[in-house]
Amino acid sequence: MGKISNFIDNLKIKNKLFLLYISTFFIPLLLISLIFVYNLYNTLNKWENQQVEESFKKTESFFVNTIQAATELSSKLYVNRLIQNIVQKDFGSPLETYENYKQIGFVDDFSRIYSFVYNIRFYVENQNLQDNSFIVKTTNEVRQFQWYKQAKENSGKGFWTYCQDVIYKKDFLSFIQGVKDPLNGKFLGVLVLNLNSHFININLQNQIFETIIKYNGNIIFSSIEKENYEKIFIEEKIKTTNIEKEFFPLRDRNAKFKIIYLIPQNRLNKITTKVLIFSILILLVFLLLSLFLIGIFYYSFNTRVRIVQESVKNVVSQNFNITPSIHGKDEFSQIYESVYKMSVQIKNLIKEVYIKNLEQEQFESRQNAIRFKMLSAQINPHFLFNTIDNIRMKSLSLGNKDIPYMLKLLAKILRYNLTVESKEVPLFKEIEIISS
């Protein structure tokens, strides 16, 4: 604890502020943001996966309901006694045929009422009937198809197959049943209900991701064209995450359908990724903004610290010419104002000391002058000069020349001082007296 305290005490204030920003704002904000982004990512990821699962379940429910509805519709036609009676009759005239066919005109209405139905065919063995959109006379070519043979062998049990329509020469997913007269067991023909591929494909296109439906391993319905499917997922080698579900219709356990949800990895969790990136960008913008603001504060703080520091240095170096104040009303302006007041007080104190010293020197000078006057007043100049001359003459009589010369100079200086007293004299006069 002591080391930490010493470390903090040794830091400059600006570094302490920066350390405070990092420890109390930046790091907590970063940790909270990471936790938030992590939880947001998991929540959105879970929600998006739920959306995918719900969409897939809707697709599955739609197709299962379509299969079931087609099976039920075929069963209603299969047991319809009116249809069975008409296909066993031999009509004598076209009018009679028209009148009887008119009674089963509701079959054609099914193609308009039920969007999943493309058409309904009843391939009949009775060669005396007239062909229309519903009733089609069986030919030897039709009898050779595998689906026709299987329907005849199944004795009324329906099944699903993917086959070509005899009239339109197009492939359809069809529910097929062989029809027999329940009274005499006579084989009447084969009932074929062709599903509307366009209707199913349109519904698949409304799903979030590309969807295909396979029958016994072959693609029969798809939200995209076969050519586009090969181009996107095979040629371009787009990686996908697939959701697959197999099911077997209740009326035909041998038919295996598989619904496949193709989710490109570049679109998987797309919304989650966008939200995540957006959240990170907001976080970065916020952090950059905070760094920008702390930078401005740091610059302002450092500038004011430098101004106060320089003012203190100027005062220490006896340079008291500093500005009276700095802008603002914070603690730095108060400190600077105190430094300025201190510099003014020191300056005034120095001035007072200088004046006092000057006055002291003048006082001492006056005292010396007074003492000299007092001394001059106590000693008569004539008496002093006479005494000096007697001493000088006595020395000369003894043959000593140095002492008389020095006494002569002393007398000259004394006479000069008595003459000048406190008057101002040129400097050369002073030098001349001293030199002589």
GROMACS .gro file of C-alpha atoms in nm:
model
  436
    1MET     CA    1   0.000   0.000   0.000
    2GLY     CA    2   0.289   0.232   0.083
    3LYS     CA    3   0.452   0.168  -0.255
    4ILE     CA    4   0.130   0.250  -0.436
    5SER     CA    5   0.092   0.569  -0.232
    6ASN     CA    6   0.452   0.670  -0.307
    7PHE     CA    7   0.401   0.592  -0.676
    8ILE     CA    8   0.090   0.812  -0.689
    9ASP     CA    9   0.260   1.089  -0.493
   10ASN     CA   10   0.549   1.093  -0.740
   11LEU     CA   11   0.319   1.137  -1.039
   12LYS     CA   12   0.251   1.478  -1.183
   13ILE     CA   13  -0.101   1.610  -1.149
   14LYS     CA   14  -0.174   1.574  -1.521
   15ASN     CA   15  -0.064   1.209  -1.509
   16LYS     CA   16  -0.276   1.154  -1.199
   17LEU     CA   17  -0.578   1.289  -1.385
   18PHE     CA   18  -0.507   1.064  -1.681
   19LEU     CA   19  -0.466   0.764  -1.448
   20LEU     CA   20  -0.793   0.859  -1.279
   21TYR     CA   21  -0.970   0.874  -1.616
   22ILE     CA   22  -0.835   0.534  -1.719
   23SER     CA   23  -0.910   0.361  -1.389
   24THR     CA   24  -1.249   0.512  -1.306
   25PHE     CA   25  -1.402   0.573  -1.649
   26PHE     CA   26  -1.230   0.411  -1.945
   27ILE     CA   27  -1.173   0.061  -1.805
   28PRO     CA   28  -1.517   0.031  -1.632
   29LEU     CA   29  -1.689   0.162  -1.945
   30LEU     CA   30  -1.497  -0.081  -2.161
   31LEU     CA   31  -1.584  -0.377  -1.935
   32ILE     CA   32  -1.951  -0.279  -1.915
   33SER     CA   33  -1.965  -0.230  -2.293
   34LEU     CA   34  -1.805  -0.570  -2.357
   35ILE     CA   35  -2.054  -0.739  -2.123
   36PHE     CA   36  -2.340  -0.550  -2.287
   37VAL     CA   37  -2.225  -0.635  -2.640
   38TYR     CA   38  -2.173  -1.000  -2.543
   39ASN     CA   39  -2.523  -1.029  -2.393
   40LEU     CA   40  -2.673  -0.835  -2.684
   41TYR     CA   41  -2.501  -1.066  -2.932
   42ASN     CA   42  -2.628  -1.379  -2.753
   43THR     CA   43  -2.980  -1.237  -2.725
   44LEU     CA   44  -2.998  -1.131  -3.090
   45ASN     CA   45  -2.837  -1.454  -3.203
   46LYS     CA   46  -3.095  -1.652  -3.008
   47TRP     CA   47  -3.376  -1.437  -3.144
   48GLU     CA   48  -3.251  -1.470  -3.501
   49ASN     CA   49  -3.221  -1.848  -3.465
   50GLN     CA   50  -3.576  -1.856  -3.332
   51GLN     CA   51  -3.690  -1.656  -3.633
   52VAL     CA   52  -3.517  -1.905  -3.862
   53GLU     CA   53  -3.676  -2.199  -3.679
   54GLU     CA   54  -4.020  -2.038  -3.686
   55SER     CA   55  -3.985  -1.963  -4.057
   56PHE     CA   56  -3.876  -2.320  -4.120
   57LYS     CA   57  -4.171  -2.453  -3.919
   58LYS     CA   58  -4.406  -2.233  -4.124
   59THR     CA   59  -4.261  -2.377  -4.444
   60GLU     CA   60  -4.294  -2.728  -4.309
   61SER     CA   61  -4.650  -2.664  -4.192
   62PHE     CA   62  -4.743  -2.514  -4.529
   63PHE     CA   63  -4.614  -2.809  -4.729
   64VAL     CA   64  -4.752  -3.073  -4.491
   65ASN     CA   65  -5.093  -2.903  -4.499
   66THR     CA   66  -5.075  -2.886  -4.879
   67ILE     CA   67  -4.998  -3.259  -4.901
   68GLN     CA   68  -5.274  -3.339  -4.656
   69ALA     CA   69  -5.529  -3.117  -4.831
   70ALA     CA   70  -5.444  -3.271  -5.170
   71THR     CA   71  -5.480  -3.620  -5.022
   72GLU     CA   72  -5.819  -3.534  -4.868
   73LEU     CA   73  -5.944  -3.379  -5.193
   74SER     CA   74  -5.836  -3.685  -5.390
   75SER     CA   75  -6.011  -3.909  -5.138
   76LYS     CA   76  -6.336  -3.713  -5.179
   77LEU     CA   77  -6.322  -3.759  -5.555
   78TYR     CA   78  -6.224  -4.123  -5.512
   79VAL     CA   79  -6.545  -4.205  -5.321
   80ASN     CA   80  -6.771  -3.980  -5.526
   81ARG     CA   81  -7.045  -4.211  -5.652
   82LEU     CA   82  -7.161  -3.968  -5.922
   83ILE     CA   83  -6.820  -3.970  -6.089
   84GLN     CA   84  -6.802  -4.349  -6.068
   85ASN     CA   85  -7.142  -4.387  -6.236
   86ILE     CA   86  -7.067  -4.139  -6.516
   87VAL     CA   87  -6.735  -4.301  -6.616
   88GLN     CA   88  -6.911  -4.639  -6.652
   89LYS     CA   89  -7.187  -4.518  -6.885
   90ASP     CA   90  -7.211  -4.539  -7.262
   91PHE     CA   91  -7.366  -4.217  -7.388
   92GLY     CA   92  -7.576  -4.222  -7.702
   93SER     CA   93  -7.520  -3.864  -7.812
   94PRO     CA   94  -7.285  -3.569  -7.749
   95LEU     CA   95  -7.571  -3.383  -7.581
   96GLU     CA   96  -7.621  -3.665  -7.332
   97THR     CA   97  -7.244  -3.666  -7.269
   98TYR     CA   98  -7.246  -3.290  -7.214
   99GLU     CA   99  -7.540  -3.310  -6.972
  100ASN     CA  100  -7.369  -3.578  -6.763
  101TYR     CA  101  -7.030  -3.407  -6.770
  102LYS     CA  102  -7.204  -3.090  -6.656
  103GLN     CA  103  -7.300  -3.267  -6.334
  104ILE     CA  104  -6.931  -3.317  -6.243
  105GLY     CA  105  -6.823  -2.969  -6.348
  106PHE     CA  106  -6.734  -2.902  -5.986
  107VAL     CA  107  -6.407  -3.090  -6.046
  108ASP     CA  108  -6.279  -2.813  -6.272
  109ASP     CA  109  -6.377  -2.561  -6.006
  110PHE     CA  110  -6.135  -2.726  -5.766
  111SER     CA  111  -5.841  -2.601  -5.972
  112ARG     CA  112  -5.966  -2.247  -5.926
  113ILE     CA  113  -6.073  -2.279  -5.563
  114TYR     CA  114  -5.767  -2.464  -5.436
  115SER     CA  115  -5.448  -2.280  -5.532
  116PHE     CA  116  -5.235  -2.588  -5.466
  117VAL     CA  117  -5.417  -2.785  -5.740
  118TYR     CA  118  -5.287  -2.748  -6.092
  119ASN     CA  119  -5.527  -2.998  -6.251
  120ILE     CA  120  -5.708  -3.327  -6.183
  121ARG     CA  121  -5.706  -3.613  -6.433
  122PHE     CA  122  -5.914  -3.928  -6.434
  123TYR     CA  123  -5.762  -4.178  -6.679
  124VAL     CA  124  -6.064  -4.404  -6.746
  125GLU     CA  125  -6.081  -4.749  -6.906
  126ASN     CA  126  -6.416  -4.672  -7.072
  127GLN     CA  127  -6.321  -4.593  -7.432
  128ASN     CA  128  -6.671  -4.473  -7.520
  129LEU     CA  129  -6.634  -4.150  -7.322
  130GLN     CA  130  -6.526  -3.812  -7.455
  131ASP     CA  131  -6.203  -3.651  -7.332
  132ASN     CA  132  -6.211  -3.323  -7.141
  133SER     CA  133  -5.990  -3.151  -6.885
  134PHE     CA  134  -6.087  -3.405  -6.619
  135ILE     CA  135  -6.177  -3.730  -6.797
  136VAL     CA  136  -5.907  -3.873  -7.025
  137LYS     CA  137  -5.936  -4.207  -7.202
  138THR     CA  138  -5.654  -4.444  -7.119
  139THR     CA  139  -5.426  -4.536  -7.407
  140ASN     CA  140  -5.175  -4.815  -7.440
  141GLU     CA  141  -4.900  -4.556  -7.385
  142VAL     CA  142  -5.056  -4.452  -7.056
  143ARG     CA  143  -5.095  -4.813  -6.946
  144GLN     CA  144  -4.718  -4.858  -6.982
  145PHE     CA  145  -4.633  -4.590  -6.726
  146GLN     CA  146  -4.508  -4.721  -6.395
  147TRP     CA  147  -4.741  -4.500  -6.194
  148TYR     CA  148  -5.043  -4.640  -6.383
  149LYS     CA  149  -4.938  -4.997  -6.323
  150GLN     CA  150  -4.871  -4.930  -5.954
  151ALA     CA  151  -5.212  -4.759  -5.910
  152LYS     CA  152  -5.385  -5.056  -6.068
  153GLU     CA  153  -5.197  -5.298  -5.842
  154ASN     CA  154  -5.256  -5.099  -5.520
  155SER     CA  155  -5.634  -5.153  -5.539
  156GLY     CA  156  -5.734  -4.802  -5.433
  157LYS     CA  157  -5.439  -4.722  -5.207
  158GLY     CA  158  -5.306  -4.380  -5.296
  159PHE     CA  159  -4.941  -4.287  -5.332
  160TRP     CA  160  -4.723  -3.991  -5.422
  161THR     CA  161  -4.495  -3.976  -5.721
  162TYR     CA  162  -4.317  -3.726  -5.939
  163CYS     CA  163  -4.421  -3.786  -6.298
  164GLN     CA  164  -4.504  -3.623  -6.630
  165ASP     CA  165  -4.852  -3.511  -6.718
  166VAL     CA  166  -4.969  -3.694  -7.029
  167ILE     CA  167  -5.140  -3.389  -7.180
  168TYR     CA  168  -4.904  -3.100  -7.088
  169LYS     CA  169  -4.582  -3.305  -7.095
  170LYS     CA  170  -4.471  -3.132  -6.773
  171ASP     CA  171  -4.348  -3.288  -6.450
  172PHE     CA  172  -4.568  -3.262  -6.142
  173LEU     CA  173  -4.581  -3.397  -5.791
  174SER     CA  174  -4.894  -3.607  -5.812
  175PHE     CA  175  -5.115  -3.803  -5.579
  176ILE     CA  176  -5.241  -4.111  -5.762
  177GLN     CA  177  -5.518  -4.359  -5.680
  178GLY     CA  178  -5.661  -4.653  -5.871
  179VAL     CA  179  -6.044  -4.636  -5.870
  180LYS     CA  180  -6.271  -4.940  -5.855
  181ASP     CA  181  -6.646  -4.971  -5.836
  182PRO     CA  182  -6.713  -5.062  -5.472
  183LEU     CA  183  -7.017  -5.270  -5.573
  184ASN     CA  184  -6.873  -5.498  -5.839
  185GLY     CA  185  -6.497  -5.436  -5.795
  186LYS     CA  186  -6.457  -5.331  -6.158
  187PHE     CA  187  -6.141  -5.126  -6.228
  188LEU     CA  188  -6.256  -4.786  -6.356
  189GLY     CA  189  -5.927  -4.601  -6.404
  190VAL     CA  190  -5.661  -4.395  -6.229
  191LEU     CA  191  -5.725  -4.063  -6.052
  192VAL     CA  192  -5.431  -3.822  -6.069
  193LEU     CA  193  -5.413  -3.494  -5.873
  194ASN     CA  194  -5.124  -3.271  -5.989
  195LEU     CA  195  -4.995  -3.010  -5.744
  196ASN     CA  196  -4.939  -2.653  -5.862
  197SER     CA  197  -4.557  -2.618  -5.861
  198HIS     CA  198  -4.573  -2.244  -5.921
  199PHE     CA  199  -4.794  -2.189  -5.616
  200ILE     CA  200  -4.561  -2.388  -5.392
  201ASN     CA  201  -4.247  -2.223  -5.530
  202ILE     CA  202  -4.398  -1.876  -5.475
  203ASN     CA  203  -4.466  -1.963  -5.111
  204LEU     CA  204  -4.111  -2.089  -5.073
  205GLN     CA  205  -3.980  -1.760  -5.215
  206ASN     CA  206  -4.158  -1.573  -4.937
  207GLN     CA  207  -3.938  -1.739  -4.678
  208ILE     CA  208  -3.635  -1.566  -4.527
  209PHE     CA  209  -3.378  -1.802  -4.682
  210GLU     CA  210  -3.366  -2.021  -4.988
  211THR     CA  211  -3.574  -2.336  -4.949
  212ILE     CA  212  -3.588  -2.655  -5.151
  213ILE     CA  213  -3.808  -2.962  -5.121
  214LYS     CA  214  -3.687  -3.301  -5.233
  215TYR     CA  215  -3.883  -3.612  -5.317
  216ASN     CA  216  -3.685  -3.934  -5.288
  217GLY     CA  217  -3.361  -3.737  -5.327
  218ASN     CA  218  -3.469  -3.522  -5.625
  219ILE     CA  219  -3.547  -3.151  -5.608
  220ILE     CA  220  -3.911  -3.095  -5.695
  221PHE     CA  221  -3.977  -2.750  -5.548
  222SER     CA  222  -3.739  -2.464  -5.490
  223SER     CA  223  -3.745  -2.094  -5.407
  224ILE     CA  224  -3.486  -2.040  -5.682
  225GLU     CA  225  -3.453  -2.170  -6.035
  226LYS     CA  226  -3.240  -2.477  -6.086
  227GLU     CA  227  -2.993  -2.283  -6.300
  228ASN     CA  228  -2.957  -2.014  -6.033
  229TYR     CA  229  -2.921  -2.278  -5.763
  230GLU     CA  230  -2.632  -2.440  -5.949
  231LYS     CA  231  -2.471  -2.102  -6.015
  232ILE     CA  232  -2.501  -1.971  -5.659
  233PHE     CA  233  -2.436  -2.278  -5.447
  234ILE     CA  234  -2.225  -2.495  -5.677
  235GLU     CA  235  -2.029  -2.269  -5.915
  236GLU     CA  236  -1.971  -1.988  -5.664
  237LYS     CA  237  -1.920  -2.242  -5.384
  238ILE     CA  238  -2.117  -2.046  -5.129
  239LYS     CA  239  -2.099  -2.218  -4.793
  240THR     CA  240  -2.433  -2.277  -4.625
  241THR     CA  241  -2.571  -2.390  -4.294
  242ASN     CA  242  -2.864  -2.619  -4.368
  243ILE     CA  243  -3.172  -2.704  -4.166
  244GLU     CA  244  -3.327  -3.028  -4.289
  245LYS     CA  245  -3.646  -3.211  -4.198
  246GLU     CA  246  -3.774  -3.539  -4.343
  247PHE     CA  247  -4.131  -3.658  -4.324
  248PHE     CA  248  -4.348  -3.929  -4.473
  249PRO     CA  249  -4.714  -3.863  -4.567
  250LEU     CA  250  -4.973  -4.058  -4.374
  251ARG     CA  251  -5.126  -4.206  -4.690
  252ASP     CA  252  -4.792  -4.306  -4.844
  253ARG     CA  253  -4.514  -4.410  -4.606
  254ASN     CA  254  -4.290  -4.501  -4.899
  255ALA     CA  255  -4.270  -4.141  -5.019
  256LYS     CA  256  -3.989  -3.954  -4.847
  257PHE     CA  257  -4.000  -3.576  -4.857
  258LYS     CA  258  -3.720  -3.358  -4.729
  259ILE     CA  259  -3.744  -2.984  -4.666
  260ILE     CA  260  -3.405  -2.810  -4.673
  261TYR     CA  261  -3.342  -2.457  -4.554
  262LEU     CA  262  -3.027  -2.319  -4.720
  263ILE     CA  263  -2.878  -2.047  -4.501
  264PRO     CA  264  -2.565  -1.886  -4.655
  265GLN     CA  265  -2.303  -1.827  -4.390
  266ASN     CA  266  -2.261  -1.470  -4.509
  267ARG     CA  267  -2.629  -1.412  -4.425
  268LEU     CA  268  -2.642  -1.620  -4.110
  269ASN     CA  269  -2.690  -1.393  -3.811
  270LYS     CA  270  -2.676  -1.097  -4.049
  271ILE     CA  271  -2.900  -0.879  -3.834
  272THR     CA  272  -2.707  -0.974  -3.521
  273THR     CA  273  -2.377  -0.887  -3.688
  274LYS     CA  274  -2.512  -0.551  -3.806
  275VAL     CA  275  -2.642  -0.462  -3.461
  276LEU     CA  276  -2.315  -0.578  -3.306
  277ILE     CA  277  -2.108  -0.367  -3.546
  278PHE     CA  278  -2.337  -0.069  -3.490
  279SER     CA  279  -2.304  -0.108  -3.110
  280ILE     CA  280  -1.926  -0.131  -3.134
  281LEU     CA  281  -1.917   0.178  -3.357
  282ILE     CA  282  -2.128   0.371  -3.106
  283LEU     CA  283  -1.895   0.255  -2.829
  284LEU     CA  284  -1.588   0.361  -3.027
  285VAL     CA  285  -1.742   0.699  -3.110
  286PHE     CA  286  -1.828   0.749  -2.743
  287LEU     CA  287  -1.477   0.651  -2.634
  288LEU     CA  288  -1.317   0.876  -2.898
  289LEU     CA  289  -1.544   1.160  -2.792
  290SER     CA  290  -1.447   1.107  -2.427
  291LEU     CA  291  -1.078   1.096  -2.525
  292PHE     CA  292  -1.123   1.415  -2.725
  293LEU     CA  293  -1.292   1.589  -2.432
  294ILE     CA  294  -1.034   1.464  -2.183
  295GLY     CA  295  -0.765   1.583  -2.428
  296ILE     CA  296  -0.916   1.931  -2.431
  297PHE     CA  297  -0.942   1.926  -2.052
  298TYR     CA  298  -0.586   1.793  -2.025
  299TYR     CA  299  -0.455   2.070  -2.253
  300SER     CA  300  -0.642   2.341  -2.060
  301PHE     CA  301  -0.533   2.195  -1.726
  302ASN     CA  302  -0.171   2.161  -1.836
  303THR     CA  303  -0.167   2.517  -1.973
  304ARG     CA  304  -0.292   2.664  -1.646
  305VAL     CA  305  -0.049   2.452  -1.444
  306ARG     CA  306   0.236   2.579  -1.665
  307ILE     CA  307   0.128   2.942  -1.621
  308VAL     CA  308   0.119   2.907  -1.241
  309GLN     CA  309   0.449   2.717  -1.245
  310GLU     CA  310   0.621   2.983  -1.455
  311SER     CA  311   0.487   3.261  -1.234
  312VAL     CA  312   0.631   3.087  -0.925
  313LYS     CA  313   0.967   3.043  -1.102
  314ASN     CA  314   0.970   3.414  -1.192
  315VAL     CA  315   0.905   3.509  -0.831
  316VAL     CA  316   1.180   3.272  -0.713
  317SER     CA  317   1.424   3.427  -0.964
  318GLN     CA  318   1.326   3.777  -0.831
  319ASN     CA  319   1.136   3.864  -1.147
  320PHE     CA  320   0.822   4.019  -1.002
  321ASN     CA  321   0.683   4.153  -1.330
  322ILE     CA  322   0.394   3.905  -1.378
  323THR     CA  323   0.042   3.972  -1.499
  324PRO     CA  324  -0.212   4.049  -1.226
  325SER     CA  325  -0.442   3.752  -1.310
  326ILE     CA  326  -0.532   3.474  -1.553
  327HIS     CA  327  -0.876   3.409  -1.702
  328GLY     CA  328  -1.121   3.192  -1.514
  329LYS     CA  329  -1.234   3.151  -1.156
  330ASP     CA  330  -1.106   2.805  -1.071
  331GLU     CA  331  -0.848   2.703  -0.811
  332PHE     CA  332  -0.562   2.779  -1.050
  333SER     CA  333  -0.675   3.139  -1.088
  334GLN     CA  334  -0.695   3.163  -0.708
  335ILE     CA  335  -0.343   3.018  -0.671
  336TYR     CA  336  -0.212   3.254  -0.938
  337GLU     CA  337  -0.378   3.548  -0.766
  338SER     CA  338  -0.211   3.445  -0.438
  339VAL     CA  339   0.126   3.418  -0.615
  340TYR     CA  340   0.074   3.763  -0.766
  341LYS     CA  341  -0.016   3.913  -0.428
  342MET     CA  342   0.290   3.745  -0.275
  343SER     CA  343   0.512   3.890  -0.551
  344VAL     CA  344   0.369   4.237  -0.489
  345GLN     CA  345   0.428   4.202  -0.116
  346ILE     CA  346   0.785   4.080  -0.169
  347LYS     CA  347   0.848   4.365  -0.411
  348ASN     CA  348   0.714   4.617  -0.163
  349LEU     CA  349   0.916   4.458   0.117
  350ILE     CA  350   1.236   4.479  -0.088
  351LYS     CA  351   1.160   4.841  -0.164
  352GLU     CA  352   1.100   4.914   0.203
  353VAL     CA  353   1.427   4.740   0.301
  354TYR     CA  354   1.617   4.935   0.034
  355ILE     CA  355   1.472   5.265   0.153
  356LYS     CA  356   1.547   5.176   0.514
  357ASN     CA  357   1.907   5.084   0.426
  358LEU     CA  358   1.947   5.408   0.231
  359GLU     CA  359   1.810   5.607   0.521
  360GLN     CA  360   2.046   5.420   0.756
  361GLU     CA  361   2.345   5.506   0.539
  362GLN     CA  362   2.240   5.873   0.523
  363PHE     CA  363   2.194   5.873   0.898
  364GLU     CA  364   2.539   5.727   0.953
  365SER     CA  365   2.689   5.980   0.711
  366ARG     CA  366   2.526   6.264   0.899
  367GLN     CA  367   2.652   6.117   1.226
  368ASN     CA  368   3.009   6.110   1.092
  369ALA     CA  369   2.978   6.468   0.977
  370ILE     CA  370   2.855   6.572   1.318
  371ARG     CA  371   3.137   6.387   1.488
  372PHE     CA  372   3.388   6.555   1.260
  373LYS     CA  373   3.241   6.898   1.332
  374MET     CA  374   3.244   6.822   1.699
  375LEU     CA  375   3.607   6.716   1.671
  376SER     CA  376   3.685   7.027   1.471
  377ALA     CA  377   3.515   7.239   1.727
  378GLN     CA  378   3.711   7.078   2.010
  379ILE     CA  379   4.053   7.120   1.839
  380ASN     CA  380   4.158   7.466   1.717
  381PRO     CA  381   4.291   7.438   1.362
  382HIS     CA  382   4.570   7.691   1.421
  383PHE     CA  383   4.683   7.502   1.726
  384LEU     CA  384   4.677   7.177   1.531
  385PHE     CA  385   4.871   7.321   1.237
  386ASN     CA  386   5.125   7.487   1.465
  387THR     CA  387   5.178   7.161   1.647
  388ILE     CA  388   5.227   6.978   1.317
  389ASP     CA  389   5.477   7.245   1.200
  390ASN     CA  390   5.675   7.223   1.528
  391ILE     CA  391   5.696   6.845   1.495
  392ARG     CA  392   5.800   6.880   1.130
  393MET     CA  393   6.069   7.137   1.215
  394LYS     CA  394   6.197   6.924   1.502
  395SER     CA  395   6.229   6.630   1.267
  396LEU     CA  396   6.417   6.839   1.011
  397SER     CA  397   6.658   6.953   1.278
  398LEU     CA  398   6.729   6.596   1.360
  399GLY     CA  399   6.804   6.526   0.994
  400ASN     CA  400   6.495   6.307   0.923
  401LYS     CA  401   6.333   6.405   0.590
  402ASP     CA  402   6.051   6.144   0.562
  403ILE     CA  403   5.854   6.245   0.871
  404PRO     CA  404   5.848   6.618   0.783
  405TYR     CA  405   5.722   6.532   0.434
  406MET     CA  406   5.438   6.314   0.566
  407LEU     CA  407   5.338   6.580   0.817
  408LYS     CA  408   5.330   6.837   0.539
  409LEU     CA  409   5.090   6.621   0.338
  410LEU     CA  410   4.870   6.556   0.642
  411ALA     CA  411   4.843   6.930   0.707
  412LYS     CA  412   4.752   6.989   0.344
  413ILE     CA  413   4.469   6.730   0.359
  414LEU     CA  414   4.335   6.873   0.683
  415ARG     CA  415   4.333   7.225   0.540
  416TYR     CA  416   4.149   7.093   0.231
  417ASN     CA  417   3.885   6.918   0.440
  418LEU     CA  418   3.832   7.224   0.655
  419THR     CA  419   3.796   7.437   0.344
  420VAL     CA  420   3.556   7.199   0.158
  421GLU     CA  421   3.355   7.065   0.452
  422SER     CA  422   3.032   6.916   0.302
  423LYS     CA  423   3.046   7.098  -0.031
  424GLU     CA  424   3.044   6.899  -0.357
  425VAL     CA  425   3.378   6.909  -0.538
  426PRO     CA  426   3.492   6.765  -0.873
  427LEU     CA  427   3.646   6.421  -0.868
  428PHE     CA  428   3.974   6.543  -1.018
  429LYS     CA  429   4.021   6.774  -0.717
  430GLU     CA  430   3.993   6.474  -0.483
  431ILE     CA  431   4.238   6.279  -0.694
  432GLU     CA  432   4.476   6.576  -0.711
  433ILE     CA  433   4.479   6.615  -0.332
  434ILE     CA  434   4.542   6.247  -0.277
  435SER     CA  435   4.812   6.237  -0.547
  436SER     CA  436   5.004   6.541  -0.414
   0.00000   0.00000   0.00000
